[in-house]
Short mmCIF file of C-alpha atoms in Angstrom, two decimals:
data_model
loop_
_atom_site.label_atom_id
_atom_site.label_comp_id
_atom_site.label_asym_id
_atom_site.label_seq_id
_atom_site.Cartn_x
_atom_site.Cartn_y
_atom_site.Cartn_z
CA UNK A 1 152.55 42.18 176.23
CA UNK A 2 151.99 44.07 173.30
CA UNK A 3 153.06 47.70 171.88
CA UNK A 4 150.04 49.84 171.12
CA UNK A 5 150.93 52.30 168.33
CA UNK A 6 148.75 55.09 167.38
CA UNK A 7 148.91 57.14 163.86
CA UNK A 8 147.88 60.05 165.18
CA UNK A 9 147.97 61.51 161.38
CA UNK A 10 146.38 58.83 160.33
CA UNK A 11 143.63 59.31 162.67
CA UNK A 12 142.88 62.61 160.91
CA UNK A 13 144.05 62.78 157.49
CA UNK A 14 143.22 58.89 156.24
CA UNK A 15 146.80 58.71 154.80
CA UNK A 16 149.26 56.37 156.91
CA UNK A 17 151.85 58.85 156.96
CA UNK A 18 153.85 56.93 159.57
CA UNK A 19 153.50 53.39 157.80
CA UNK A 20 157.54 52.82 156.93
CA UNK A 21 157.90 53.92 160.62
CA UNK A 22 154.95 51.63 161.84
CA UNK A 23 156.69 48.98 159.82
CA UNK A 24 160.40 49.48 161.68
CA UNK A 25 159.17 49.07 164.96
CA UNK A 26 157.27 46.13 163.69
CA UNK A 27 160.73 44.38 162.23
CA UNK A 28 162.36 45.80 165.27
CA UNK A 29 160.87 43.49 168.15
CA UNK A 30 159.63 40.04 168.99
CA UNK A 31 157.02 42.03 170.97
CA UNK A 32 153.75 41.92 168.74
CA UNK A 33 152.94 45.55 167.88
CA UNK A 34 148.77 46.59 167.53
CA UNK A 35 148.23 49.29 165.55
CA UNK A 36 145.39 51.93 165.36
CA UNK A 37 144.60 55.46 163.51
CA UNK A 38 143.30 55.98 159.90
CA UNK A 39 142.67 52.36 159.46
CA UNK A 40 139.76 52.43 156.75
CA UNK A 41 140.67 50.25 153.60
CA UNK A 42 141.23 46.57 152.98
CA UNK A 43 144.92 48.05 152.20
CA UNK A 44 145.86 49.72 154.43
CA UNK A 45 144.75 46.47 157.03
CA UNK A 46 146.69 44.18 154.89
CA UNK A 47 149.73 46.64 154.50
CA UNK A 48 150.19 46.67 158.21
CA UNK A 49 149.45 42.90 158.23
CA UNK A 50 151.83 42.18 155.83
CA UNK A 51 154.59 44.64 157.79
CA UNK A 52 154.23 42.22 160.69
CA UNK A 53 151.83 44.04 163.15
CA UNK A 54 150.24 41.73 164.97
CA UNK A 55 147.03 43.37 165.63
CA UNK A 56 144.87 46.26 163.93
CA UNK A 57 142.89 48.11 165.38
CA UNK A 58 140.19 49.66 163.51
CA UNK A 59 138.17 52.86 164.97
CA UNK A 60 135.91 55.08 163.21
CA UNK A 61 135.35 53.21 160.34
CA UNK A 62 133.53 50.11 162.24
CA UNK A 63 130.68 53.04 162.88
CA UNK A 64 130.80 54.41 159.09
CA UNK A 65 131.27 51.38 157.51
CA UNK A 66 130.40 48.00 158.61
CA UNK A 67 130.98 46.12 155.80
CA UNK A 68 134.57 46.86 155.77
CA UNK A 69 134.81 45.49 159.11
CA UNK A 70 133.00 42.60 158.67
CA UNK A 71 135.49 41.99 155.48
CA UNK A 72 138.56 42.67 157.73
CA UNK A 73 137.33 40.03 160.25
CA UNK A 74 136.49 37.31 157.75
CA UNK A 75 140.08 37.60 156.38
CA UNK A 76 141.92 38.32 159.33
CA UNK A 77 139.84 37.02 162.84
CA UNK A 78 141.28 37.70 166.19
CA UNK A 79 144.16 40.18 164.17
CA UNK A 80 141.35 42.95 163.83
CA UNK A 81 139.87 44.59 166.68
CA UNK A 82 137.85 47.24 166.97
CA UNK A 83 138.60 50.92 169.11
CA UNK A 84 135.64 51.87 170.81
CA UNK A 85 136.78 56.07 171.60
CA UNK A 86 133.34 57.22 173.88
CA UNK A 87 132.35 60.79 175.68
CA UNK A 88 129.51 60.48 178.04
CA UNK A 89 129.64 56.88 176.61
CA UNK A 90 128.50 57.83 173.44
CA UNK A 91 131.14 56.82 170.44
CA UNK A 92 133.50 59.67 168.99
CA UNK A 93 134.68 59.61 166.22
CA UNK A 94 137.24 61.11 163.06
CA UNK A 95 140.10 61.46 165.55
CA UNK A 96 137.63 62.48 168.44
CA UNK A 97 136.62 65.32 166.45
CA UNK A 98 132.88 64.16 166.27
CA UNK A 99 130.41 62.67 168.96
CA UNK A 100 127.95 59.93 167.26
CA UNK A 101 124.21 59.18 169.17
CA UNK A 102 125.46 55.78 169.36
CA UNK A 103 126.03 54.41 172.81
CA UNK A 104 128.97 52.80 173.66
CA UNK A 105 127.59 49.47 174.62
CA UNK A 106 125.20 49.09 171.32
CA UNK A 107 128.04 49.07 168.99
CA UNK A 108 129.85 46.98 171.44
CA UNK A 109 126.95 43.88 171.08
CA UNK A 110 126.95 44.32 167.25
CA UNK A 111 130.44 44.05 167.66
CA UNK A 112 129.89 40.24 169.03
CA UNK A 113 127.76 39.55 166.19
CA UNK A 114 130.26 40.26 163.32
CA UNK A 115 132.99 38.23 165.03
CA UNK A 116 135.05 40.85 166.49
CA UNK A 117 137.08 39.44 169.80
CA UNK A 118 138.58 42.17 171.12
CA UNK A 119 137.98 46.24 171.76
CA UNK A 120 139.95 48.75 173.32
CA UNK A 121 138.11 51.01 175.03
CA UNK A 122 138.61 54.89 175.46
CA UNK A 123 137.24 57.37 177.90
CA UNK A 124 138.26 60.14 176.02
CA UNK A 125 137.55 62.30 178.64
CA UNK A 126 140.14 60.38 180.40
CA UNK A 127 142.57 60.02 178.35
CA UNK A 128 146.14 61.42 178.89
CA UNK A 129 144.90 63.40 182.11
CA UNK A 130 146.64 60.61 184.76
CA UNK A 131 143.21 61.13 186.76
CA UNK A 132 142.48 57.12 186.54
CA UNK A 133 140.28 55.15 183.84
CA UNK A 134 136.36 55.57 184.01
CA UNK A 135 136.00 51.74 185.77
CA UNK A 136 132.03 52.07 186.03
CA UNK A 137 131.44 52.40 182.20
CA UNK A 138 134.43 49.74 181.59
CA UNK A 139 132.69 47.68 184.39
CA UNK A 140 129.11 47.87 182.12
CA UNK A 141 131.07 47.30 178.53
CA UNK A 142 132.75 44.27 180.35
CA UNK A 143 129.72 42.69 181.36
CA UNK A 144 127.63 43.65 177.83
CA UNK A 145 129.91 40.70 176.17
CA UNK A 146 132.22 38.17 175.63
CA UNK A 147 134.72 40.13 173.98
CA UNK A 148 138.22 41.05 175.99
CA UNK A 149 138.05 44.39 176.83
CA UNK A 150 141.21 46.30 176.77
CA UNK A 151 140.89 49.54 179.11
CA UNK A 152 142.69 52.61 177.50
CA UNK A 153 142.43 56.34 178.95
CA UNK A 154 143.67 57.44 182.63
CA UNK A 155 145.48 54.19 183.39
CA UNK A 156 148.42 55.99 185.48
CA UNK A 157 148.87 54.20 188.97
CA UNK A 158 149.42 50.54 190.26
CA UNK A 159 146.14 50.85 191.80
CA UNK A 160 144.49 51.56 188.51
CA UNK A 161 145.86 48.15 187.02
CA UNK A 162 144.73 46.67 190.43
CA UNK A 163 141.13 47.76 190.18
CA UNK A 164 141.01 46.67 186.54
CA UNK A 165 142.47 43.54 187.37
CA UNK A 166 139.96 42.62 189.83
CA UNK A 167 137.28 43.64 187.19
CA UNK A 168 138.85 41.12 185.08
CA UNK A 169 139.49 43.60 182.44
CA UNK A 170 141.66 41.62 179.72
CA UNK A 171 144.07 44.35 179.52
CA UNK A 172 145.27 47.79 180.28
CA UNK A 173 146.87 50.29 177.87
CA UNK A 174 150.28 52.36 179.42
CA UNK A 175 151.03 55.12 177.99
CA UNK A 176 151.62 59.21 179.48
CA UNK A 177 152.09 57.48 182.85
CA UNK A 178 154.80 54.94 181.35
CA UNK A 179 156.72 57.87 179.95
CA UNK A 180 156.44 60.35 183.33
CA UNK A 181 157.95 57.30 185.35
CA UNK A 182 154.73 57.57 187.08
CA UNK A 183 154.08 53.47 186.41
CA UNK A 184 157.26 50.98 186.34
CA UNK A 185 156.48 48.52 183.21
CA UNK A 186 158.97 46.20 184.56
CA UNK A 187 157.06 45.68 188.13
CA UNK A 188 153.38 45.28 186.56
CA UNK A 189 154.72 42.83 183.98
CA UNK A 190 156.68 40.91 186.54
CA UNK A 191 153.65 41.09 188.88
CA UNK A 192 151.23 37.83 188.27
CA UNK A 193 148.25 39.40 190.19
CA UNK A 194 148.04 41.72 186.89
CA UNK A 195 149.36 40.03 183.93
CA UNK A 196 146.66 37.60 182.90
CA UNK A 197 147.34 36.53 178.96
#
């Protein structure tokens, strides 16, 4: 239900280099976009706001620097969420370049505190290998809080969504599977057993 977009150069270089393109597919469709990668100013949050994303996602920078967060929430509520990356569910960070001592599920609960509502969650060990998500450690970050977790990393068959369905996971990201034809987005989205909000 919505289009997760990543700025990959973002991610590394903290300059939006795909922001006009972030912005067309924004203008393009009725389907809200979220948007993650290099997200680490007050303008570069409203500048995607303002494009019409529906949804930033902010990653390295709720570890570095809290108070920017916490300023993104207060303006912007249930637009900002946060992009918890994790190996050996401690928290990556800078693009996945650098492993933090902070465990997953820590920053998750100060997460709660400053308001944030939702997180999506990355095994990065996971990620893009079609080898299924990591459902124990999205089991514990699911039961750690109230805040929807959105599973991201390995999601690649209809069994996956199943599973993360019946751990009431608030939502599943698509993506290598989506484009291999491994997944059909048309089925799971007409399928009411996995589309909950």
């Amino acid at each position: 239900e919505y289009i997760h977009v990543v700025d990959l150069d973002g991610a590394k270089t903290d300059d939006s280099l795909n922001k006009k393109a972030i912005e067309a597919i924004a203008r393009a469709v009725i389907i809200p976009v979220q948007v993650g990668g290099g997200i680490r100013t007050m303008d570069i949050v409203d500048s995607h706001i303002e494009s019409g994303v529906s949804r930033v996602i902010i990653g390295t920078a709720a570890i570095q620097n809290p108070e920017f967060l916490k300023q993104a929430v207060e303006k912007y509520g249930e637009k900002i969420a946060v992009s918890i990356d994790a190996r050996n569910g401690l928290v990556a960070t800078d693009g996945w370049t650098e492993t933090s001592n902070v465990k997953a599920v820590d920053l998750l609960q100060d997460l709660a505190k400053i308001g944030v509502k939702t997180v999506v969650y990355t095994d990065i060990m996971k990620d893009g290998m079609l080898q299924g998500p990591n459902f124990e450690e999205l089991q514990v970050m699911n039961e750690a809080s109230s805040i929807d977790i959105i599973a991201s990393g390995g999601v690649s068959t209809e069994n996956d969504i199943q599973k993360l369905a019946a751990q009431d996971m608030y939502g599943a990201i698509i993506g290598k599977a989506l484009y291999e034809g491994k997944l059909s987005l048309e089925k799971l989205l007409g399928d009411d057993s996995y589309v909950s909000n």
